[in-house]
Amino acid sequence: MPTDASPADPAGGGHGIVAGYLSPHPPHLIYAENPPQNEPRSTGGWEVLRWAYEEVRRRIRALAPDVLIVHAPHWITMVGHHVSCVPNPRGLSVEPIFPHLFRYHYDFTTDVELAEALVDRCAANGLVTRAMREPGVRVDYATIGALHLVNPRWDLPVVSISANNNPYYYADAELDEMEVLGRATREAVEATGRRAVVLASNTLSHLHFDRESDLPEDMSQEHPFNNAQYQADMVFLETVRTQPSSALRTAIPEHIKASEAETKSGSLTWMLSALDWPDSTGEILGYGTIIGTGNAVVEWRPDGKGGRRG
């Protein structure tokens, strides 16, 4: 379902999943950017991560996808995986811990045909899945955050997927199921002839401070939660940048145990599975801490153009 706003594809067309991004969602990044949709105003901050997202935006425009598909850890569903089939989600998304930073007015379009196809493919792959059709359900800030940061124009249709409660609360116990969800996502994209980019809305190390400075964007107060958390992120990212993505099948659960990583929600495993675990490294576009948590913006390309081949 190409949109009129999509630029001509310099690669010459073709469908399928063309790229995946680790796209952390801390509300501070949107707060620092001062978009018109967000009520609070800031003086900046976290520039290196925001510059990384500017590069992601440039790359996504060049890839010319038809749709963005996001899996986010804060749309938590108790039973199974839910897919939003609401045609035009609109409303106010408020971050419950940082309402003074994130009160965001959203209005975007869902690719309902692809969303419905994803529900069907999940069921065919044995997953407990539901289509969410209630227009009044507020869209969570992790979904909004990742989508805004990669495409603040909001001119591409979206498909959003929930995080089933089990993988979020029980560490790596359900990562195998996220592989199935990724495969179902790839099948739905291919069956509908879409050209898609997939977004894993995950932070890395996830221990964080319980106090913030009087000025939230005071970068003199920003640093890793502790050295162990930072070192765990660096070990993980060294694997990302030097080994094919299949090495992350082992590295992700090891990193979760070492750092309480938010990848326990399964978003990153889902994304890499949707890409069919490309035989290439990830390209790290930026890393930084936000209230002590580690955040990396990383690209994987199934054609290997975004990293070294394994």
Coordinates of C-alpha atoms in Angstrom, one line a residue:
M1 CA 0.0 0.0 0.0
P2 CA 2.4 2.7 -1.1
T3 CA 1.5 6.2 0.0
D4 CA 1.7 9.4 -2.1
A5 CA 4.1 10.8 0.4
S6 CA 6.7 8.0 -0.1
P7 CA 9.6 9.1 -2.3
A8 CA 10.7 7.1 -5.3
D9 CA 12.6 4.0 -4.2
P10 CA 16.2 4.3 -5.5
A11 CA 16.7 0.6 -5.0
G12 CA 14.2 -0.2 -7.7
G13 CA 11.2 -1.5 -5.7
G14 CA 10.5 -4.9 -4.4
H15 CA 8.5 -6.0 -1.3
G16 CA 9.2 -7.7 2.0
I17 CA 11.0 -6.4 5.1
V18 CA 13.8 -4.1 4.0
A19 CA 15.3 -3.0 7.3
G20 CA 14.9 -3.3 11.0
Y21 CA 15.9 -0.8 13.7
L22 CA 16.5 -1.1 17.4
S23 CA 14.5 2.0 18.3
P24 CA 14.5 2.8 22.1
H25 CA 11.6 4.9 23.2
P26 CA 12.5 7.0 26.3
P27 CA 10.1 10.0 26.4
H28 CA 13.1 12.3 27.1
L29 CA 14.1 12.2 23.5
I30 CA 10.8 13.5 22.3
Y31 CA 10.7 16.0 25.1
A32 CA 14.2 17.3 24.1
E33 CA 13.1 17.7 20.5
N34 CA 10.1 19.9 21.2
P35 CA 7.7 18.6 18.5
P36 CA 4.4 20.4 18.2
Q37 CA 2.5 17.3 19.3
N38 CA 4.1 17.2 22.7
E39 CA 2.9 19.7 25.3
P40 CA 6.0 20.1 27.6
R41 CA 8.9 22.3 26.3
S42 CA 12.6 21.6 26.9
T43 CA 16.0 23.2 26.2
G44 CA 17.4 20.2 24.4
G45 CA 19.5 17.3 25.6
W46 CA 20.5 13.8 24.6
E47 CA 21.7 15.1 21.3
V48 CA 23.9 12.1 20.2
L49 CA 20.9 9.8 20.4
R50 CA 18.6 12.3 18.6
W51 CA 21.3 12.7 15.9
A52 CA 21.2 8.9 15.5
Y53 CA 17.5 9.1 14.9
E54 CA 18.0 11.8 12.4
E55 CA 20.1 9.4 10.4
V56 CA 17.4 6.7 10.8
R57 CA 14.9 9.1 9.3
R58 CA 17.1 9.8 6.3
R59 CA 17.6 6.0 5.7
I60 CA 13.9 5.2 6.0
R61 CA 13.1 7.9 3.5
A62 CA 15.6 6.4 1.1
L63 CA 14.2 2.9 1.6
A64 CA 10.7 4.1 0.8
P65 CA 8.7 1.6 2.8
D66 CA 4.9 1.3 2.6
V67 CA 4.5 0.7 6.3
L68 CA 6.2 0.8 9.7
I69 CA 5.7 -2.2 12.0
V70 CA 6.4 -1.7 15.7
H71 CA 6.6 -4.0 18.7
A72 CA 6.6 -2.1 22.0
P73 CA 7.1 -3.3 25.6
H74 CA 4.5 -1.0 27.2
W75 CA 1.4 -2.1 25.4
I76 CA 1.2 -5.1 27.7
T77 CA -1.4 -7.7 27.1
M78 CA -2.1 -10.4 29.7
V79 CA -3.3 -13.1 27.2
G80 CA -1.6 -13.5 23.9
H81 CA -0.4 -11.0 21.3
H82 CA -2.7 -8.2 20.2
V83 CA -2.5 -6.3 16.9
S84 CA -4.1 -2.9 16.5
C85 CA -6.7 -2.9 13.7
V86 CA -8.0 0.6 14.6
P87 CA -7.9 2.5 11.3
N88 CA -7.1 6.0 12.7
P89 CA -5.8 6.0 16.3
R90 CA -6.2 9.5 17.7
G91 CA -5.7 10.8 21.3
L92 CA -3.4 11.9 24.0
S93 CA -0.6 9.6 25.1
V94 CA 0.8 10.3 28.6
E95 CA 3.9 8.7 30.1
P96 CA 2.8 7.7 33.6
I97 CA 6.1 8.2 35.3
F98 CA 7.1 11.3 33.4
P99 CA 3.9 13.2 32.6
H100 CA 5.8 16.4 32.9
L101 CA 7.9 15.3 29.9
F102 CA 5.5 13.4 27.6
R103 CA 1.9 14.5 26.9
Y104 CA 1.7 13.7 23.2
H105 CA -1.2 14.3 20.8
Y106 CA -1.2 11.5 18.2
D107 CA -3.2 11.0 15.0
F108 CA -2.0 8.4 12.5
T109 CA -3.2 5.7 10.1
T110 CA -3.1 1.9 10.6
D111 CA -2.5 -0.4 7.6
V112 CA -5.6 -2.5 8.6
E113 CA -5.2 -5.0 5.7
L114 CA -1.7 -5.9 6.9
A115 CA -2.8 -5.9 10.5
E116 CA -5.6 -8.3 9.8
A117 CA -3.2 -10.5 7.8
L118 CA -0.8 -10.5 10.7
V119 CA -3.5 -11.7 13.1
D120 CA -4.3 -14.6 10.6
R121 CA -0.7 -15.6 10.2
C122 CA -0.1 -15.6 14.0
A123 CA -3.0 -17.9 14.4
A124 CA -1.8 -20.1 11.6
N125 CA 1.6 -20.3 13.5
G126 CA -0.1 -21.4 16.7
L127 CA 0.0 -18.1 18.6
V128 CA -2.8 -16.8 20.8
T129 CA -3.6 -13.6 19.0
R130 CA -6.4 -11.0 19.0
A131 CA -7.3 -8.1 16.8
M132 CA -7.7 -4.9 18.9
R133 CA -10.5 -2.9 17.3
E134 CA -11.5 -0.5 20.2
P135 CA -10.8 3.1 18.9
G136 CA -10.8 4.5 22.4
V137 CA -7.8 2.6 23.7
R138 CA -4.9 5.0 24.4
V139 CA -1.8 4.2 22.4
D140 CA 1.2 3.6 24.8
Y141 CA 4.2 6.0 24.9
A142 CA 6.7 3.3 23.8
T143 CA 4.7 2.8 20.5
I144 CA 4.4 6.5 20.0
G145 CA 8.0 7.2 20.9
A146 CA 9.5 4.7 18.5
L147 CA 7.2 5.8 15.6
H148 CA 7.8 9.5 16.2
L149 CA 11.5 9.2 16.5
V150 CA 11.9 7.4 13.2
N151 CA 9.2 9.3 11.3
P152 CA 8.0 12.5 12.8
R153 CA 6.1 13.3 9.7
W154 CA 3.7 10.5 10.5
D155 CA 3.1 10.0 6.7
L156 CA 3.4 6.3 6.7
P157 CA 0.8 3.7 7.8
V158 CA 1.6 1.8 10.9
V159 CA 1.0 -1.7 12.4
S160 CA 1.5 -2.0 16.1
I161 CA 1.9 -5.2 18.1
S162 CA 1.5 -5.7 21.9
A163 CA 4.0 -7.2 24.3
N164 CA 2.5 -10.4 25.9
N165 CA 2.9 -10.2 29.7
N166 CA 4.9 -13.4 29.9
P167 CA 8.1 -12.4 28.1
Y168 CA 8.1 -9.0 29.9
Y169 CA 8.0 -10.4 33.4
Y170 CA 9.7 -13.7 33.0
A171 CA 12.9 -12.7 31.5
D172 CA 13.9 -14.8 28.5
A173 CA 11.3 -17.6 29.1
E174 CA 9.3 -16.7 26.0
L175 CA 11.9 -15.5 23.5
D176 CA 11.3 -18.6 21.4
E177 CA 7.6 -17.5 21.0
M178 CA 8.9 -14.1 19.8
E179 CA 10.7 -15.9 17.0
V180 CA 7.4 -17.4 15.9
L181 CA 5.8 -13.9 16.0
G182 CA 8.6 -12.6 13.9
R183 CA 8.2 -15.3 11.3
A184 CA 4.4 -14.6 11.2
T185 CA 5.1 -10.9 10.7
R186 CA 7.4 -11.7 7.7
E187 CA 4.8 -14.0 6.2
A188 CA 2.1 -11.3 6.5
V189 CA 4.3 -8.7 4.9
E190 CA 5.1 -11.0 2.0
A191 CA 1.5 -12.2 1.6
T192 CA 0.2 -8.6 1.3
G193 CA 3.0 -7.4 -1.0
R194 CA 4.1 -4.7 1.4
R195 CA 7.5 -3.1 1.7
A196 CA 8.1 -2.8 5.4
V197 CA 10.5 -1.5 8.1
V198 CA 10.3 -3.2 11.5
L199 CA 11.0 -1.3 14.8
A200 CA 12.0 -2.9 18.1
S201 CA 11.1 -0.3 20.7
N202 CA 13.6 -1.5 23.4
T203 CA 16.1 0.1 25.7
L204 CA 19.2 -2.1 26.6
S205 CA 20.3 -2.0 30.2
H206 CA 17.3 -0.9 32.2
L207 CA 18.2 -0.1 35.8
H208 CA 17.5 3.6 36.2
F209 CA 17.7 6.4 38.8
D210 CA 14.7 7.1 41.0
R211 CA 15.4 10.9 41.2
E212 CA 15.9 13.4 38.5
S213 CA 17.5 16.8 38.5
D214 CA 15.5 20.0 38.7
L215 CA 16.2 20.5 35.0
P216 CA 15.6 17.0 33.4
E217 CA 17.8 17.9 30.4
D218 CA 20.8 18.8 32.5
M219 CA 23.4 16.6 30.8
S220 CA 25.9 17.1 33.5
Q221 CA 23.7 14.6 35.5
E222 CA 23.4 12.0 32.8
H223 CA 25.6 8.9 33.1
P224 CA 25.2 5.1 33.2
F225 CA 23.4 3.6 36.2
N226 CA 26.6 1.9 37.2
N227 CA 29.7 0.5 35.6
A228 CA 28.3 -3.1 35.5
Q229 CA 25.3 -2.0 33.5
Y230 CA 27.5 0.0 31.1
Q231 CA 29.9 -2.9 30.6
A232 CA 27.1 -5.3 29.9
D233 CA 25.8 -3.0 27.2
M234 CA 29.3 -2.8 25.6
V235 CA 29.7 -6.6 25.6
F236 CA 26.4 -6.9 23.9
L237 CA 27.0 -4.2 21.4
E238 CA 30.4 -5.6 20.6
T239 CA 28.6 -8.8 19.5
V240 CA 26.1 -6.7 17.5
R241 CA 28.9 -4.9 15.6
T242 CA 31.2 -7.8 14.9
Q243 CA 29.1 -10.9 14.5
P244 CA 26.1 -12.0 12.3
S245 CA 22.7 -11.5 13.9
S246 CA 22.4 -15.2 14.7
A247 CA 24.9 -14.8 17.5
L248 CA 22.3 -12.6 19.3
R249 CA 20.2 -15.7 19.9
T250 CA 22.6 -16.4 22.7
A251 CA 23.7 -12.8 23.4
I252 CA 20.2 -11.4 24.1
P253 CA 19.4 -13.8 27.0
E254 CA 22.9 -13.4 28.4
H255 CA 22.5 -9.6 28.3
I256 CA 19.1 -9.7 29.9
K257 CA 20.6 -11.6 32.9
A258 CA 23.5 -9.3 33.2
S259 CA 21.6 -6.0 32.9
E260 CA 17.8 -6.4 33.4
A261 CA 17.6 -5.4 29.7
E262 CA 14.3 -4.3 28.3
T263 CA 14.8 -6.7 25.5
K264 CA 13.1 -9.2 27.9
S265 CA 9.9 -7.9 26.3
G266 CA 11.0 -9.7 23.2
S267 CA 10.9 -6.8 20.8
L268 CA 14.4 -7.2 19.5
T269 CA 14.1 -11.0 19.1
W270 CA 10.8 -10.5 17.2
M271 CA 12.5 -7.9 14.9
L272 CA 15.5 -10.1 14.1
S273 CA 13.3 -13.1 13.4
A274 CA 11.1 -11.0 11.1
L275 CA 14.3 -10.1 9.2
D276 CA 15.1 -13.9 9.2
W277 CA 18.3 -13.4 11.2
P278 CA 20.4 -11.7 8.5
D279 CA 23.9 -12.9 8.0
S280 CA 25.4 -9.5 8.7
T281 CA 26.3 -7.3 11.6
G282 CA 24.2 -4.5 13.0
E283 CA 25.3 -1.0 12.3
I284 CA 25.3 1.0 15.6
L285 CA 24.2 4.6 14.8
G286 CA 24.3 5.9 18.4
Y287 CA 24.5 5.0 22.0
G288 CA 23.7 7.0 25.1
T289 CA 22.2 6.9 28.6
I290 CA 18.8 8.3 29.7
I291 CA 18.2 8.5 33.5
G292 CA 20.9 5.8 33.7
T293 CA 19.5 3.3 31.1
G294 CA 21.5 2.3 28.1
N295 CA 20.0 3.1 24.7
A296 CA 21.4 2.1 21.3
V297 CA 20.0 2.9 17.9
V298 CA 21.0 0.1 15.5
E299 CA 20.2 -0.8 11.9
W300 CA 20.0 -4.3 10.4
R301 CA 19.5 -4.9 6.7
P302 CA 18.6 -8.3 5.2
D303 CA 20.7 -7.3 2.2
G304 CA 23.7 -6.7 4.4
K305 CA 24.2 -3.1 3.3
G306 CA 23.9 -1.8 6.9
G307 CA 26.7 -3.9 8.3
R308 CA 29.5 -6.4 7.5
R309 CA 28.6 -9.7 6.1
G310 CA 29.2 -12.7 8.4

